[in-house]
Amino acid sequence: MDFNFTPEQDTLRDQIARLVRDQNDFDTRRKVSRSEPGWRPALWSQFAELGLLGAPFSEEDGGFGGSVVESMIVMEEFGKGLVIEPYLQTVVIAGGFLRHAGSAAQKEDHLASIIGGERVFAFAYSEPKSRFDLNDVSTTARREGDGYVLNGHKAVVLAAPFASHLIVTARTSGAQRDKGGVSVFIVPKAAKGVSTRDYPTVDGLRASEVYFENVHVPASDLIGAADHGFPLVEAVVDEAIAALCAEAHGAMKVLNQTTLDYSKTRKQFGQPIGNFQVLQHRLADMFMAYEQSVSMTYMVTLKLGEPETARKMAASAAKVQIGKAGRLVSQEAVQIHGGMGMTDELNVGHFFKRLTMIESQFGNTDWHLRRFTELSNS
Amino acid sequence: MDFNFTPEQDTLRDQIARLVRDQNDFDTRRKVSRSEPGWRPALWSQFAELGLLGAPFSEEDGGFGGSVVESMIVMEEFGKGLVIEPYLQTVVIAGGFLRHAGSAAQKEDHLASIIGGERVFAFAYSEPKSRFDLNDVSTTARREGDGYVLNGHKAVVLAAPFASHLIVTARTSGAQRDKGGVSVFIVPKAAKGVSTRDYPTVDGLRASEVYFENVHVPASDLIGAADHGFPLVEAVVDEAIAALCAEAHGAMKVLNQTTLDYSKTRKQFGQPIGNFQVLQHRLADMFMAYEQSVSMTYMVTLKLGEPETARKMAASAAKVQIGKAGRLVSQEAVQIHGGMGMTDELNVGHFFKRLTMIESQFGNTDWHLRRFTELSNS
Amino acid sequence: MDLHYSAEDLAFRDEVRSFLETSYPDHLRSRASRDEVTKQDFLDWQKILYNRGWGAPAWPKEYGGTGWSSTQKYIFQEECARAETLGVPPFGMSMLAPVLMAFANEKQKSYYLPRILDGTDFWCQGYSEPGAGSDLASLKTRAEKDGDSWVINGQKTWTTLAHFADWIFVLCRTDPTARKPQEGISFILVNIKTPGVEVRPIITMDGGHEVNETWFTDVRVPLENIVGEENQGWTYAKYLLVHERSGIAGVARSKKAVERLKHIASIELDRGEPIIRNADFARKVAELEIDLTALEFTELRTLAREAQGKGAGPESSVLKIKGTEIQQRLTELTLEAVGVYGAPYFRGFPMEGGNQFPIGPDYAHHSAPAYANMRKTSIYGGSNEIQRNIIAKMVLGL
Amino acid sequence: MDLHYSAEDLAFRDEVRSFLETSYPDHLRSRASRDEVTKQDFLDWQKILYNRGWGAPAWPKEYGGTGWSSTQKYIFQEECARAETLGVPPFGMSMLAPVLMAFANEKQKSYYLPRILDGTDFWCQGYSEPGAGSDLASLKTRAEKDGDSWVINGQKTWTTLAHFADWIFVLCRTDPTARKPQEGISFILVNIKTPGVEVRPIITMDGGHEVNETWFTDVRVPLENIVGEENQGWTYAKYLLVHERSGIAGVARSKKAVERLKHIASIELDRGEPIIRNADFARKVAELEIDLTALEFTELRTLAREAQGKGAGPESSVLKIKGTEIQQRLTELTLEAVGVYGAPYFRGFPMEGGNQFPIGPDYAHHSAPAYANMRKTSIYGGSNEIQRNIIAKMVLGL
């Protein structure tokens, strides 16, 4: 039992923290998110140079021999700075698919480009009617000759506007909600028949509706076994959830500190509002919510390697805790800041919006409570 | 639209309040509840003399021309004094069955005795496995000759230890949980084959397990139509719920006042604890919970005459609100009283226990939330 | 005790309902769910009400009001909510007007009130300042006498709809030497076109523009623009804050919003079924409906007390707290219902094809900004913390 | 970072587990779920632990403790919870003993500690007074020097298990003239059989007898019964309050209780199905399990910090708050699960047929009293309000 970071991990954290502080201050981040192209390829290159994009990959995969703990560190620091660049989609998710099920050729083709910062991925899985169910897939991949033909519509695909490649779930057999029959493909966004409508999201990211119209995909771009993609998707999404939890607790840390600082300086009725016992207890509750979120992030990160049921329960438990804590912390931060907390000018509202979106990303609190319940009582 | 009481109703309330204050102070109530027989027949006679037991009955039924509003007033005042005498079971419930569906002969036989205080009723409906479902009835009433033969076991029948008569639900047809096939009978407790095991309840009342072993009941003691008793039971129980809500808000009123008084006198750290803003806000929340409970009691009481769906939704909504408010108020009252609130010596714990039991009487908060949801979305 | 409307009240309800059906214009109908309501929208609706003689439902007849009973006012609100009409901005109609009626001189009353009634003047409120949010009495904006003018310097903030306004009523410090912060404050009316008044937008986190900073730099207004007595403004401000709290609970609008939420939840799918069949979601909607019913009856009880002349009093804090909690919860659940389509954001980005947003269902477009925006309700109008303080002090005597 | 136990730790766990399986006596097994645990029960269990050399898991070896690592202590707690053993009353073992080790003289240590270890002395705590609940420093009980004795007068309350106790450690005011209420307090050991000590039961609302009032009337104890310096008792009292907070979260016991709750919920029927299949009930159980997981990992993080010598510090307030909230919630849900059979009450009424209650399922008998009883947990040990004050002050610097 050990909750300590290695000296290398501490160094990694310091590097990222410095990079975020220097390159991603609040005004810069806001400006980037509101202008085209909505991210900074140059910053992405810096990530690559610093080795961030290879941090969680093994040395044999061309990475720096880290693990999910490294992704946790990156995401926590990114959460503190509201970083919009698609580390989650590219490194955690696409990287995760490749690590778990990529063929030697696929790894060869993609991993070095991910680690080097040349390729950016998006994960096209949700659909207009699928809500949060990863098995609810209407997009079809029809076998044809040596490959597949994809047709369908993927909804709110984060980072798709600047992705070079997409990871796409599609149905190779079965009915819309069957767990069998789901397959996973790598599709270059430039492939014929792929079209997108791009838009910003409320939390300052970018996303697309992605349409597939008779898109031909060679069999070599299938990741894992045909029809058996669902458990793979679940495994990767649980890793993405762990990373999101880290991002969320990073965001909560800053939001708590900002609110605490504000409560010590803002005066009402002749004294700092932090003197009022009601606010003191609410700040204490925010602190506890944050501490419990850190605990759950560690918990899920360290349990990603457990057997399937334990891993899923860990991911759902963490997502539930983080969802509730994020709501509490973000709502209270705005409330304690009063009118100022409502403005676009302070970072408070931006953390509020990001934490709100995290709550529903990869399944909201209720969805994960139900998954946890079903696993717990089965 | 009118939320005012008539002068007669105001007078009734004053009379009851005086009676409760004079005859049912906390120490007396505690002593009575802990000694045999666990209630006061003499006090019951006083209720009769004052006309309380006839208050909600029409003049043609021998009552005093009141309505559910009169029962609400009685129950609210009884709630303030934690009165243990079985007004709910005898007047509201048995009286309700007779009002709604009693034959002329049944009214003739029973109503005058209820109003006069000679007969006391208990309502034997729940069973060891029925939880809160009124249709879940395993007790059987087999047709035999000119009557019925009852067999079964009723659980936690409040007031049964001192009842002269029981209202019993039994199955005349159908399967255990069918809504059809439930019938309602009046059974003298002295009838051959009726046996009881009596015990106290945590809130200072008395109850029995009631066993029916080949109990012969004449057809003339069937209330309403055979097999069609369920809607009748639902209607009467909704009236009982309205009465319970009144009792609960009466209890909350005293508990809030007691807690408020305590917070003004009890000192910690050199000042009354009511000076601490955290307690101020919690007392404000208790006040709001109480106010909302009063509103919901009025609401359900005034909607008892509405069509079935509206009546049920009103009853469930009120029970949910009162259940939550009672929990909040009772828990906070104990917490704010600190150690003293935990003792048997103060009335706080006794209100706590009564409010706790009310929460589950005739269906707990979850049960009524589900009923409300099903009616609302059907 | 009785819940039923009288025959007269029912006839009145039908009259209102049919008026709204026939007279509420289509071009405003589509506005209600849009991002931004324009000033012209407000003016159009006020003109229609005015022409019908219902320009000021809550005013006494002598000022051109309807003279309605509190039940009639309640019914009118209910019907407007049911028809999803625009709201009427409260600043002139429900905030300033009662103060004028109670404290202004005849000349002021006869000049300003008719212009509020027919929509000529659009008012906004100059109360809060950067350093004085819930602590209103610590305001710093000064008004100094100079000849026949007040000269005003200072800054107000959170001035809602100041960018639409013709006039602003301003709390100013006129006696800086007063012993208590509540003393030495005056209530002054300022035409917003007066030189030296500058309105700067505050963009809120939902991307909307409702509130502003309003700066006063050597703004000169006639001495006669003061309402009531010099240095007595705090009394009028407080009067304004406790007066006309009816409707503060927003029950009728929230009832309509619950309907909308249930409609959305009957369309949005969860595991292939409408999400309203999801036990957790259904429970949350039911809890909200039940809370709203409790609030509705608490408001009805308050109205009954008011009708008896007993006054709403500090109990109106209950209506404010519970009403805003419900409004916030409604937007939370709506955002939850729409799932992934809560994320796309359109405000400020040019849309193709006019009113129709291109991505996801219509009802989802505004769900996340609405959730963010409604956080304001527990902050403004005396934060919910202040309301709990008021209950503790005024009701519970703590 | 790593969650796994080392091979040594796993071997230790097996050792503890097999010890508990073979050595925990049957007559104590049936006690755990009974109303009242007797003094003899506690003594029996302590004797068994003592004989195994595990009489004081948390003490250093020099005092007869185990010298275990914090992981080993954690494992021991987990296994005891898993086996549902009796708890060891904390007053002597975890509260007084650390104070003695840190501040007592050699003679005191060598006399008292072994007698705690082998169960000879049963201790209770004389801290709270009727006028001083959470505000401990305002205590009034006096100890005055008279010849070779302290003469103690006053009243303590909430003295848990004083009716079992041989000794009580008492905070007394020894310098009434001290400037601050925290000063002038001494920490004195009193044999409870000393003339003038009177223990009066306090019956709590669940009908149980755990706590007492303890009265001191001219109680004479030797001067040497003071621990440490005269008038420095507040320092020792605080030391006691922050020391040995491990286990305060009660995670292991609560995990076992969740198991029991789920077992009950798999038996109790709702609409003919086990209530654990009811979506609302299942959700509440899941939320509790998740909260407990969060608490477990927060405790593990705290242990890890402690193991590095960083000290638990005021973060232990988080463990206390969350731990007690979970314990309370567990009893709430258990009562909810058992339905109508939560109502019958048996304590103090003679039962037929020995241990078996006659009405309803076994697990229901104690559910309502347990719910009522557990309300104490957010009051005692520094109320949860005090804990939040501590977080605000000590952690957040407010």
XYZ file of N, CA, C and O in Angstrom, chain B residues 145-192:
192
model
N -71.522 -20.559 4.132
C -72.910 -20.342 4.535
C -73.272 -18.878 4.373
O -72.999 -18.263 3.339
N -73.813 -18.309 5.400
C -74.276 -16.931 5.331
C -73.163 -15.939 5.690
O -73.404 -14.746 5.824
N -71.959 -16.433 5.854
C -70.906 -15.516 6.293
C -69.559 -15.868 5.703
O -69.454 -16.460 4.626
N -68.512 -15.492 6.450
C -67.141 -15.706 6.002
C -66.342 -16.315 7.142
O -66.664 -16.122 8.322
N -65.266 -16.995 6.747
C -64.351 -17.532 7.751
C -62.971 -16.937 7.505
O -62.399 -17.098 6.426
N -62.448 -16.223 8.490
C -61.174 -15.521 8.334
C -60.020 -16.334 8.902
O -60.115 -16.881 10.012
N -58.902 -16.329 8.129
C -57.661 -16.923 8.612
C -56.495 -16.039 8.195
O -56.448 -15.598 7.044
N -55.592 -15.824 9.107
C -54.422 -15.022 8.708
C -53.755 -14.338 9.886
O -54.137 -14.532 11.041
N -52.754 -13.527 9.556
C -51.926 -12.869 10.569
C -51.731 -11.412 10.149
O -51.209 -11.140 9.065
N -52.165 -10.497 10.996
C -51.978 -9.077 10.711
C -50.865 -8.529 11.607
O -50.786 -8.869 12.794
N -50.057 -7.690 11.034
C -48.837 -7.243 11.717
C -48.966 -5.818 12.231
O -49.538 -4.952 11.558
N -48.406 -5.588 13.388
C -48.267 -4.246 13.964
C -49.584 -3.464 13.849
O -49.658 -2.399 13.238
N -50.620 -4.042 14.472
C -51.933 -3.396 14.437
C -52.005 -2.410 15.604
O -52.177 -2.808 16.768
N -51.843 -1.137 15.274
C -51.798 -0.115 16.316
C -53.144 -0.024 17.023
O -54.201 -0.136 16.392
N -53.090 0.174 18.319
C -54.272 0.344 19.178
C -55.033 -0.958 19.394
O -56.013 -0.978 20.147
N -54.617 -2.040 18.773
C -55.347 -3.295 18.944
C -55.411 -3.759 20.399
O -56.422 -4.331 20.813
N -54.368 -3.510 21.222
C -54.460 -4.007 22.597
C -55.677 -3.473 23.347
O -56.197 -4.150 24.222
N -56.121 -2.271 23.026
C -57.292 -1.783 23.756
C -58.522 -1.594 22.879
O -59.478 -0.930 23.257
N -58.499 -2.165 21.683
C -59.654 -2.027 20.797
C -60.747 -3.022 21.175
O -60.465 -4.131 21.636
N -61.995 -2.598 20.981
C -63.100 -3.544 21.118
C -63.402 -4.197 19.778
O -63.889 -5.314 19.718
N -63.088 -3.472 18.695
C -63.404 -3.979 17.364
C -62.228 -3.760 16.424
O -61.441 -2.839 16.611
N -62.190 -4.614 15.414
C -61.151 -4.483 14.398
C -61.802 -4.272 13.039
O -62.841 -4.861 12.737
N -61.174 -3.403 12.233
C -61.490 -3.372 10.803
C -60.415 -4.221 10.142
O -59.223 -3.963 10.329
N -60.833 -5.236 9.387
C -59.884 -6.224 8.869
C -59.999 -6.303 7.355
O -61.108 -6.405 6.814
N -58.846 -6.234 6.679
C -58.869 -6.524 5.243
C -58.547 -7.994 5.047
O -57.654 -8.542 5.700
N -59.297 -8.609 4.159
C -59.065 -10.032 3.891
C -59.375 -10.305 2.432
O -60.100 -9.552 1.770
N -58.771 -11.357 1.973
C -58.908 -11.684 0.556
C -60.079 -12.635 0.357
O -60.092 -13.723 0.936
N -61.058 -12.207 -0.446
C -62.181 -13.071 -0.768
C -62.001 -13.718 -2.133
O -62.709 -14.656 -2.479
N -61.053 -13.194 -2.914
C -60.715 -13.839 -4.189
C -59.394 -13.281 -4.688
O -58.880 -12.299 -4.155
N -58.866 -13.922 -5.719
C -57.660 -13.391 -6.346
C -56.382 -13.836 -5.646
O -56.403 -14.538 -4.637
N -55.273 -13.384 -6.236
C -53.960 -13.752 -5.704
C -53.467 -12.689 -4.727
O -54.020 -11.589 -4.656
N -52.401 -13.023 -4.017
C -51.928 -12.223 -2.884
C -51.866 -10.714 -3.149
O -52.182 -9.923 -2.271
N -51.418 -10.337 -4.351
C -51.216 -8.907 -4.574
C -52.236 -8.292 -5.541
O -52.084 -7.151 -5.964
N -53.278 -9.046 -5.856
C -54.320 -8.507 -6.749
C -55.066 -7.356 -6.073
O -55.281 -7.374 -4.861
N -55.443 -6.392 -6.895
C -56.222 -5.288 -6.335
C -57.684 -5.665 -6.190
O -58.380 -5.168 -5.294
N -58.152 -6.512 -7.068
C -59.480 -7.057 -6.876
C -59.430 -8.160 -5.833
O -58.372 -8.740 -5.568
N -60.585 -8.439 -5.238
C -60.662 -9.580 -4.325
C -60.393 -9.243 -2.878
O -60.367 -10.135 -2.028
N -60.189 -7.951 -2.590
C -59.983 -7.551 -1.197
C -61.338 -7.119 -0.622
O -62.092 -6.390 -1.264
N -61.628 -7.594 0.576
C -62.877 -7.197 1.235
C -62.564 -6.690 2.633
O -61.514 -6.993 3.187
N -63.491 -5.928 3.176
C -63.271 -5.285 4.469
C -64.358 -5.735 5.448
O -65.553 -5.708 5.112
N -63.900 -6.134 6.633
C -64.840 -6.643 7.635
C -64.697 -5.917 8.964
O -63.621 -5.435 9.304
N -65.818 -5.884 9.667
C -65.764 -5.456 11.069
C -65.780 -6.723 11.916
O -66.680 -7.566 11.767
N -64.784 -6.855 12.777
C -64.689 -8.064 13.606
C -64.518 -7.652 15.068
O -63.567 -6.943 15.398
N -65.452 -8.078 15.925
C -65.242 -7.814 17.356
C -63.986 -8.535 17.809
O -63.751 -9.685 17.408
N -63.185 -7.851 18.581
C -61.934 -8.502 18.987
C -62.210 -9.736 19.834
O -61.384 -10.658 19.895
N -63.370 -9.746 20.459
C -63.709 -10.879 21.312
C -64.198 -12.089 20.517
O -64.479 -13.152 21.105
N -64.290 -11.945 19.200
C -64.812 -13.060 18.403
C -63.933 -14.293 18.581
O -62.709 -14.190 18.764
N -64.562 -15.438 18.514
C -63.849 -16.701 18.699
C -62.815 -16.880 17.584
O -63.122 -16.669 16.410
